[in-house]
Every structure is written in structure tokens, then in C-alpha cells.
Amino acid sequence: MDSQSPGPGNRRPANTATAAPNSTAARNSRARPAALRLPDQRELVAAFTAAEYEPAGQPLLVWANALAHLHRSRHGDPLSTAGIDCRRAEVVELIDRWIGAAATAARPHRLRADSLGTTIDRMAAAHVHANHLLHHCERVSDDRVHAAWYRLALLADEWTDLVTGAEPVRRRS
């Protein structure tokens, strides 16, 4: 068979690195991202906040937005938790495979056992929780609101340490 033939092993969807989270093409892609630039914590939080997020060339932010949407859905419909958690696991795996496709030299040094996809999922959950408390507590000064936003800040710092390769700061529990 000619190497240029469109056989099943030679098909590669166009522009798979920027496909949407629900795209089968991105899920099955073997294409490598051209240059791995991981978003900073501000970009992630902006993606968690947006109703729909489609930045050009940054599928990680689209998937982060999808994770936040799934966490909001989980708050709104607790009976669908199993299906929502299954979809979250799929998105986390998609993120990890996309990052794993990058050149080894461009990968950030791992400081913890969690994958980058899992870390983004934890940040999305913390953001949704903090935002929920902010809008539903009687007082903005409630200790739970402060604690939730503080946890998000700690996770954001952890993300920054993770993607920059910095040593994590040891905090007292």
C-alpha cells in the first residue's frame, strides 16, 4: 500500500490539536501540538468563569472550561453525578494525552503524583465551589467563602509551580 493512500492507518484529521472537547478527532489524534505553551493560572480561572470559551490555538483552556461546566452541572443535578464524573475523567484523560503528545523536553517537571489534567480538574472544582459560595452565602465575609477562595489560590499557586518546574512550597496543614 502506498504511504500516501488514505487507508485507516494513514488518516489524520485536520487541525486536531485545537478540536473541541467533545471532538472524536481530538480524542483519537496522534498529532503533536506544535509548541506546548501551558496557560498560566489567570488564563485557567478566566476559562473556568466563561460560559463558553474558545480561544484560538489553546485547547487546554477549552477543556478547562468544559471541566468547570461539568462541575457546575454536578452541583445542579446531584443525581447525574456518575455520568458527569465519567465525562470529567474522559476530559482529564484527553488533557493528559494532549500534553503527553508534546516533545519530552517541553513537558513540565512533575512535582506530585497528580497529572496536569487532574490538577486542572481540581482547580475547576475549587473555582466552581468558591463561586457558588460567593453567590449563595448570606454574607460575603463568611469564613467558608474565604476558605474556598483561599483553597483556589493555593491550587493556582500549585499550578504555577507545576508548569514552571519550581519547587513546591511546603505549607502547614
XYZ file of C-alpha atoms in Angstrom:
173
model
C 0.000 0.000 0.000
C 1.298 3.417 -0.937
C 2.312 5.550 2.066
C 0.105 8.360 0.764
C -3.016 6.212 0.463
C -5.959 7.166 2.658
C -6.087 3.817 4.453
C -7.325 3.669 8.045
C -3.826 3.950 9.499
C -2.933 6.957 7.358
C -5.923 9.157 8.100
C -5.304 12.076 10.387
C -7.993 14.664 10.973
C -7.025 18.199 10.092
C -6.353 20.634 12.935
C -6.773 18.059 15.712
C -4.752 19.997 18.281
C -7.449 22.656 18.545
C -10.527 20.440 18.365
C -13.305 20.956 20.872
C -13.580 18.738 23.974
C -16.376 16.646 22.503
C -14.472 16.023 19.307
C -13.711 12.398 18.500
C -10.914 13.589 16.234
C -9.015 15.193 19.108
C -9.604 12.199 21.336
C -8.130 9.820 18.756
C -5.441 12.119 17.424
C -1.792 11.239 17.294
C -0.892 14.744 16.168
C 1.570 16.608 18.356
C 0.914 20.180 19.439
C 3.244 22.498 17.566
C 4.554 24.246 20.673
C 3.416 23.358 24.147
C 2.561 26.537 25.988
C 0.621 25.822 29.110
C -1.756 28.546 30.285
C -0.976 30.451 33.447
C -3.304 30.472 36.438
C -5.115 33.651 35.331
C -5.950 32.129 31.954
C -7.292 28.986 33.651
C -9.501 30.944 36.047
C -10.817 33.010 33.121
C -11.643 29.772 31.289
C -13.473 28.429 34.365
C -15.541 31.614 34.546
C -16.584 31.957 30.914
C -19.887 30.489 29.770
C -18.299 29.324 26.523
C -14.598 29.575 25.884
C -12.973 29.077 22.506
C -9.523 30.667 22.348
C -7.710 30.028 19.101
C -4.891 27.526 19.415
C -5.355 26.691 23.110
C -7.466 23.549 23.533
C -6.367 23.224 27.163
C -8.482 26.272 28.036
C -11.478 24.875 26.169
C -11.148 21.643 28.152
C -10.696 23.584 31.411
C -13.941 25.393 30.605
C -15.632 22.047 29.941
C -14.450 20.730 33.330
C -15.855 23.789 35.118
C -19.143 23.357 33.253
C -19.271 19.705 34.360
C -18.635 20.702 37.990
C -21.438 23.296 37.787
C -23.718 20.612 36.339
C -22.762 18.315 39.212
C -23.890 20.993 41.710
C -27.153 21.478 39.847
C -28.028 17.819 39.305
C -26.606 15.533 42.026
C -28.488 12.532 40.600
C -26.324 12.676 37.461
C -23.056 12.541 39.398
C -21.894 9.197 37.980
C -22.304 10.254 34.349
C -20.770 13.667 34.983
C -17.777 12.142 36.781
C -17.273 9.719 33.894
C -17.223 12.623 31.426
C -14.810 14.536 33.686
C -12.463 11.535 33.664
C -12.627 11.491 29.859
C -11.717 15.192 29.650
C -8.859 14.735 32.157
C -7.531 11.845 30.068
C -7.863 13.950 26.917
C -5.823 16.741 28.536
C -3.149 14.307 29.700
C -2.886 12.680 26.270
C -2.646 16.062 24.564
C 0.118 17.164 26.918
C 1.782 13.752 26.611
C 1.964 14.194 22.846
C 4.293 17.164 23.307
C 8.025 16.750 22.980
C 9.639 15.346 26.136
C 11.852 18.395 26.525
C 8.840 20.710 26.590
C 6.992 18.795 29.305
C 6.890 20.415 32.698
C 8.576 18.626 35.565
C 6.058 16.793 37.742
C 6.143 17.702 41.387
C 3.319 15.468 42.523
C 1.587 12.250 41.617
C -1.419 14.013 40.035
C -1.427 14.586 36.315
C -1.836 18.050 34.830
C -5.365 17.116 33.771
C -6.232 16.112 37.328
C -4.759 19.346 38.634
C -6.902 21.381 36.217
C -9.947 19.362 37.300
C -9.230 20.093 40.977
C -8.844 23.798 40.195
C -12.128 23.792 38.260
C -13.906 22.127 41.184
C -12.431 24.630 43.653
C -13.407 27.575 41.437
C -16.987 26.367 40.984
C -17.313 25.742 44.733
C -15.878 29.151 45.684
C -18.052 30.942 43.152
C -21.130 29.051 44.355
C -20.455 30.069 47.960
C -19.808 33.676 46.947
C -23.218 33.897 45.314
C -25.227 31.841 47.819
C -23.906 32.703 51.289
C -25.745 35.324 53.275
C -22.547 37.292 53.851
C -19.567 37.607 51.536
C -17.428 37.803 54.670
C -18.475 34.258 55.663
C -15.455 32.130 56.655
C -16.496 29.434 54.180
C -16.266 31.908 51.298
C -12.801 32.991 52.392
C -11.650 29.378 52.855
C -12.925 28.368 49.405
C -11.155 31.228 47.618
C -8.008 30.599 49.649
C -8.069 26.939 48.521
C -8.398 28.050 44.906
C -5.421 30.392 45.391
C -3.348 27.514 46.792
C -4.258 25.337 43.812
C -3.420 28.192 41.435
C -0.010 28.545 43.071
C 0.437 24.779 42.789
C -0.389 25.003 39.066
C 2.188 27.733 38.597
C 4.818 25.692 40.438
C 3.919 22.642 38.379
C 4.191 24.262 34.958
C 7.291 26.317 35.755
C 9.135 23.465 37.431
C 9.590 25.386 40.670
C 9.934 23.551 43.951
C 6.601 23.400 45.788
C 6.199 25.465 48.900
C 5.565 23.315 51.970
C 2.525 24.591 53.829
C 1.325 23.591 57.246
C -1.883 21.591 57.226
